[in-house]
């Protein structure tokens, strides 16, 4: 009968004790740990003296041999050593802390022997962490997933800083392995999500620290009152040269680490977005990057190579920050849109809102559009959502062009037509040109590829020109695609009002190119255009036929005359033969109507011998006098007596007023709101009561 296979955390082993009796212990027990001292890692010497190089090689040999011994242990012994040996954890932590990221100033090997030793340590450390992140090695050797998550969490075998360092150190060439490692760690121990959520504010604090060192303040950060001593703080232009170097190195290392982690483990993007990371990143970019770049360009450095190195690191940092922003947008908005679903409209709206929030940040927007053209993303969005608001997308594209214009840079040719860009173009793809004529080319800037690569071996490649973009082939089935069926020929089916005209290139082999131009015709001014009377000369002969008007034409006997011009088909000859009204009872035919005399009717009291005076416009004074007379007659007839005219002016102030003046003033105040434009206050109150005017 085969024995049941149990996980390592439930296994019991029997070992001989000191007194000679066998004892039963759990498979994971401190007494089962081998006594071995793992030495901490130290970086190679900078000066490269023979004695220091020999010391490093001997030290590196100890670390490599110890780690290879550890990897050769069986499953149970390996985990006993990992969990209970503190010197092993110190050795691994020291390598994560001191190993070169590939962008450090002392990043070149001092000798081939040092590079080879470094390569062996790098591989051994990576394989150790890879085995530590695996809870099941085979059917017989495995840990219970929940127990595995508890072991790595409670013993601090992995934490968020270690995971970030693993990504930036071993990410090149090991993306898939690292993704599986981190995914298994977060899956088996969800507590790491809480740790990541608590770590994001610390990452944001990096931006605030850099801004504070530069004497700036981020818009998205908590607004605190400025201290009185803030005016005396150093800026990027006034700080010491060493402080500026440390600041740029700090920015470069931080942005590279964040990008490596999000690129390898995209599910973490949602945690970063929950802290408004994208908005803070964009604000930091817009505030800090121009200030630091200005300091690097304009400051005088004792070493010219140092200035070139700082400019390279700034270009690298800018590229990584833009890529981080794209990763956040891709995994929080673009990817859900491509996958389809019920909430595709929500993700599209979120993406458009992010693009709209980029518009005020001119420098960031132009740099982002240079690496990841926004026009391509909007085109993809229009394929997924054909009913998207074109006015809004046009406004965004105009804002992108305005950002390019405001920063004084020219957009690369063919930028919106192609997904990639040639490596020879300027900008982030081909490198941002420096005042020293330097270009960021990627040479010597890539971190090692693969576990066997050396941390100090420079690599050449298109690390600064590569970009993966989502094409139409990646669209899900729910997104409509253009039909692949063969379309009928366009020219044969085409019908247009301009067919066969002088510019129809589809039916004419030759076109008069002198009659075609773009914009205002060259060599012509507004005065020349207005003075051109050729069209009048062309019509002169046509209208000349109307110059001679003949009232009577003498017809000679026997001659045949025809009217000028062709037959007029529009002439109505209905009544030419029929004598309309000829048989009317009044006996007055239309044919003899021309013989009747026409009389003008006379108006009442009009003397035919004297024409009336034209009274179309009478004297206004006379009209007012007549109106006043009619009004007085009407008042007299009705018995109306007008009130005497009052005086509200009164005497000068301080001399007192008569009773009549006071009474007249009261009457004026009481009656001035009855009509005309004097009741504005009452009408305003009425509108306000009805809610027409905000209170």
PDB file of N, CA and C in Angstrom, residues 6 23 57 110 137 146 156 174 182 190 198 223 228 250 268-269 282 351 367 374 404 552-553 557 567 603 612 668:
ATOM      1  N   UNK A   6       2.322  13.912   1.913  1.00  0.00           N
ATOM      2  CA  UNK A   6       1.897  15.033   2.759  1.00  0.00           C
ATOM      3  C   UNK A   6       2.837  16.203   2.499  1.00  0.00           C
ATOM      4  N   UNK A  23      14.820  10.681  18.031  1.00  0.00           N
ATOM      5  CA  UNK A  23      13.751  11.626  18.360  1.00  0.00           C
ATOM      6  C   UNK A  23      13.026  12.040  17.081  1.00  0.00           C
ATOM      7  N   UNK A  57      37.672  39.009  -4.998  1.00  0.00           N
ATOM      8  CA  UNK A  57      37.513  37.718  -5.662  1.00  0.00           C
ATOM      9  C   UNK A  57      37.398  36.580  -4.652  1.00  0.00           C
ATOM     10  N   UNK A 110      36.352  46.398 -13.399  1.00  0.00           N
ATOM     11  CA  UNK A 110      37.752  46.787 -13.395  1.00  0.00           C
ATOM     12  C   UNK A 110      38.635  45.722 -14.020  1.00  0.00           C
ATOM     13  N   UNK A 137       7.819  22.210  -5.641  1.00  0.00           N
ATOM     14  CA  UNK A 137       8.881  21.865  -6.576  1.00  0.00           C
ATOM     15  C   UNK A 137       8.554  20.608  -7.364  1.00  0.00           C
ATOM     16  N   UNK A 146      -1.160  27.969   2.034  1.00  0.00           N
ATOM     17  CA  UNK A 146      -1.391  28.926   3.116  1.00  0.00           C
ATOM     18  C   UNK A 146      -0.212  28.981   4.073  1.00  0.00           C
ATOM     19  N   UNK A 156       9.870  37.410   6.953  1.00  0.00           N
ATOM     20  CA  UNK A 156      10.379  38.508   6.124  1.00  0.00           C
ATOM     21  C   UNK A 156      11.310  37.999   5.014  1.00  0.00           C
ATOM     22  N   UNK A 174      14.342  38.306 -17.633  1.00  0.00           N
ATOM     23  CA  UNK A 174      13.673  37.383 -16.705  1.00  0.00           C
ATOM     24  C   UNK A 174      12.274  37.863 -16.352  1.00  0.00           C
ATOM     25  N   UNK A 182       6.396  36.878  -8.373  1.00  0.00           N
ATOM     26  CA  UNK A 182       5.634  37.886  -7.620  1.00  0.00           C
ATOM     27  C   UNK A 182       4.161  37.511  -7.576  1.00  0.00           C
ATOM     28  N   UNK A 190      -2.064  37.283   0.567  1.00  0.00           N
ATOM     29  CA  UNK A 190      -2.690  38.574   0.211  1.00  0.00           C
ATOM     30  C   UNK A 190      -2.261  39.733   1.092  1.00  0.00           C
ATOM     31  N   UNK A 198       0.363  50.411   1.672  1.00  0.00           N
ATOM     32  CA  UNK A 198       1.020  51.289   2.637  1.00  0.00           C
ATOM     33  C   UNK A 198       2.349  51.818   2.117  1.00  0.00           C
ATOM     34  N   UNK A 223      -0.996  70.857   0.694  1.00  0.00           N
ATOM     35  CA  UNK A 223      -0.546  72.241   0.752  1.00  0.00           C
ATOM     36  C   UNK A 223      -0.267  72.620   2.203  1.00  0.00           C
ATOM     37  N   UNK A 228       9.259  80.444   7.169  1.00  0.00           N
ATOM     38  CA  UNK A 228       9.929  81.712   6.930  1.00  0.00           C
ATOM     39  C   UNK A 228      11.323  81.514   6.354  1.00  0.00           C
ATOM     40  N   UNK A 250      19.317  59.922  -7.252  1.00  0.00           N
ATOM     41  CA  UNK A 250      18.142  59.495  -6.484  1.00  0.00           C
ATOM     42  C   UNK A 250      16.911  59.424  -7.380  1.00  0.00           C
ATOM     43  N   UNK A 268      -0.267  45.568 -10.002  1.00  0.00           N
ATOM     44  CA  UNK A 268      -0.002  46.585  -8.977  1.00  0.00           C
ATOM     45  C   UNK A 268      -0.418  47.974  -9.423  1.00  0.00           C
ATOM     46  N   UNK A 269      -0.722  48.162 -10.717  1.00  0.00           N
ATOM     47  CA  UNK A 269      -1.107  49.489 -11.205  1.00  0.00           C
ATOM     48  C   UNK A 269      -2.374  49.993 -10.524  1.00  0.00           C
ATOM     49  N   UNK A 282       2.477  63.320 -12.880  1.00  0.00           N
ATOM     50  CA  UNK A 282       2.447  64.329 -13.936  1.00  0.00           C
ATOM     51  C   UNK A 282       2.791  65.706 -13.372  1.00  0.00           C
ATOM     52  N   UNK A 351     -10.294  57.285 -19.515  1.00  0.00           N
ATOM     53  CA  UNK A 351      -9.116  57.565 -20.337  1.00  0.00           C
ATOM     54  C   UNK A 351      -9.156  58.992 -20.886  1.00  0.00           C
ATOM     55  N   UNK A 367       6.219  65.327 -24.141  1.00  0.00           N
ATOM     56  CA  UNK A 367       7.106  64.170 -23.983  1.00  0.00           C
ATOM     57  C   UNK A 367       6.328  62.861 -24.056  1.00  0.00           C
ATOM     58  N   UNK A 374      -0.773  60.191 -28.640  1.00  0.00           N
ATOM     59  CA  UNK A 374      -2.155  60.183 -28.153  1.00  0.00           C
ATOM     60  C   UNK A 374      -3.121  59.995 -29.307  1.00  0.00           C
ATOM     61  N   UNK A 404       2.971  71.035 -27.982  1.00  0.00           N
ATOM     62  CA  UNK A 404       4.208  71.038 -28.764  1.00  0.00           C
ATOM     63  C   UNK A 404       4.638  72.464 -29.102  1.00  0.00           C
ATOM     64  N   UNK A 552     -39.580 101.159 -83.461  1.00  0.00           N
ATOM     65  CA  UNK A 552     -40.374 100.795 -84.639  1.00  0.00           C
ATOM     66  C   UNK A 552     -39.457 100.225 -85.706  1.00  0.00           C
ATOM     67  N   UNK A 553     -39.939  99.224 -86.325  1.00  0.00           N
ATOM     68  CA  UNK A 553     -39.189  98.584 -87.406  1.00  0.00           C
ATOM     69  C   UNK A 553     -40.006  98.714 -88.683  1.00  0.00           C
ATOM     70  N   UNK A 557     -42.668  95.593 -97.960  1.00  0.00           N
ATOM     71  CA  UNK A 557     -43.584  94.586 -98.519  1.00  0.00           C
ATOM     72  C   UNK A 557     -42.820  93.415 -99.113  1.00  0.00           C
ATOM     73  N   UNK A 567     -35.841  80.269 -80.690  1.00  0.00           N
ATOM     74  CA  UNK A 567     -37.219  80.099 -80.234  1.00  0.00           C
ATOM     75  C   UNK A 567     -37.257  80.033 -78.715  1.00  0.00           C
ATOM     76  N   UNK A 603     -60.415 112.363 -54.582  1.00  0.00           N
ATOM     77  CA  UNK A 603     -60.689 112.197 -53.160  1.00  0.00           C
ATOM     78  C   UNK A 603     -61.743 113.200 -52.729  1.00  0.00           C
ATOM     79  N   UNK A 612     -53.764 118.920 -53.978  1.00  0.00           N
ATOM     80  CA  UNK A 612     -53.605 119.058 -52.514  1.00  0.00           C
ATOM     81  C   UNK A 612     -52.137 119.153 -52.133  1.00  0.00           C
ATOM     82  N   UNK A 668     -43.793 112.147  -4.176  1.00  0.00           N
ATOM     83  CA  UNK A 668     -42.898 111.651  -5.222  1.00  0.00           C
ATOM     84  C   UNK A 668     -42.335 110.270  -4.865  1.00  0.00           C
TER      85      UNK A 668
END
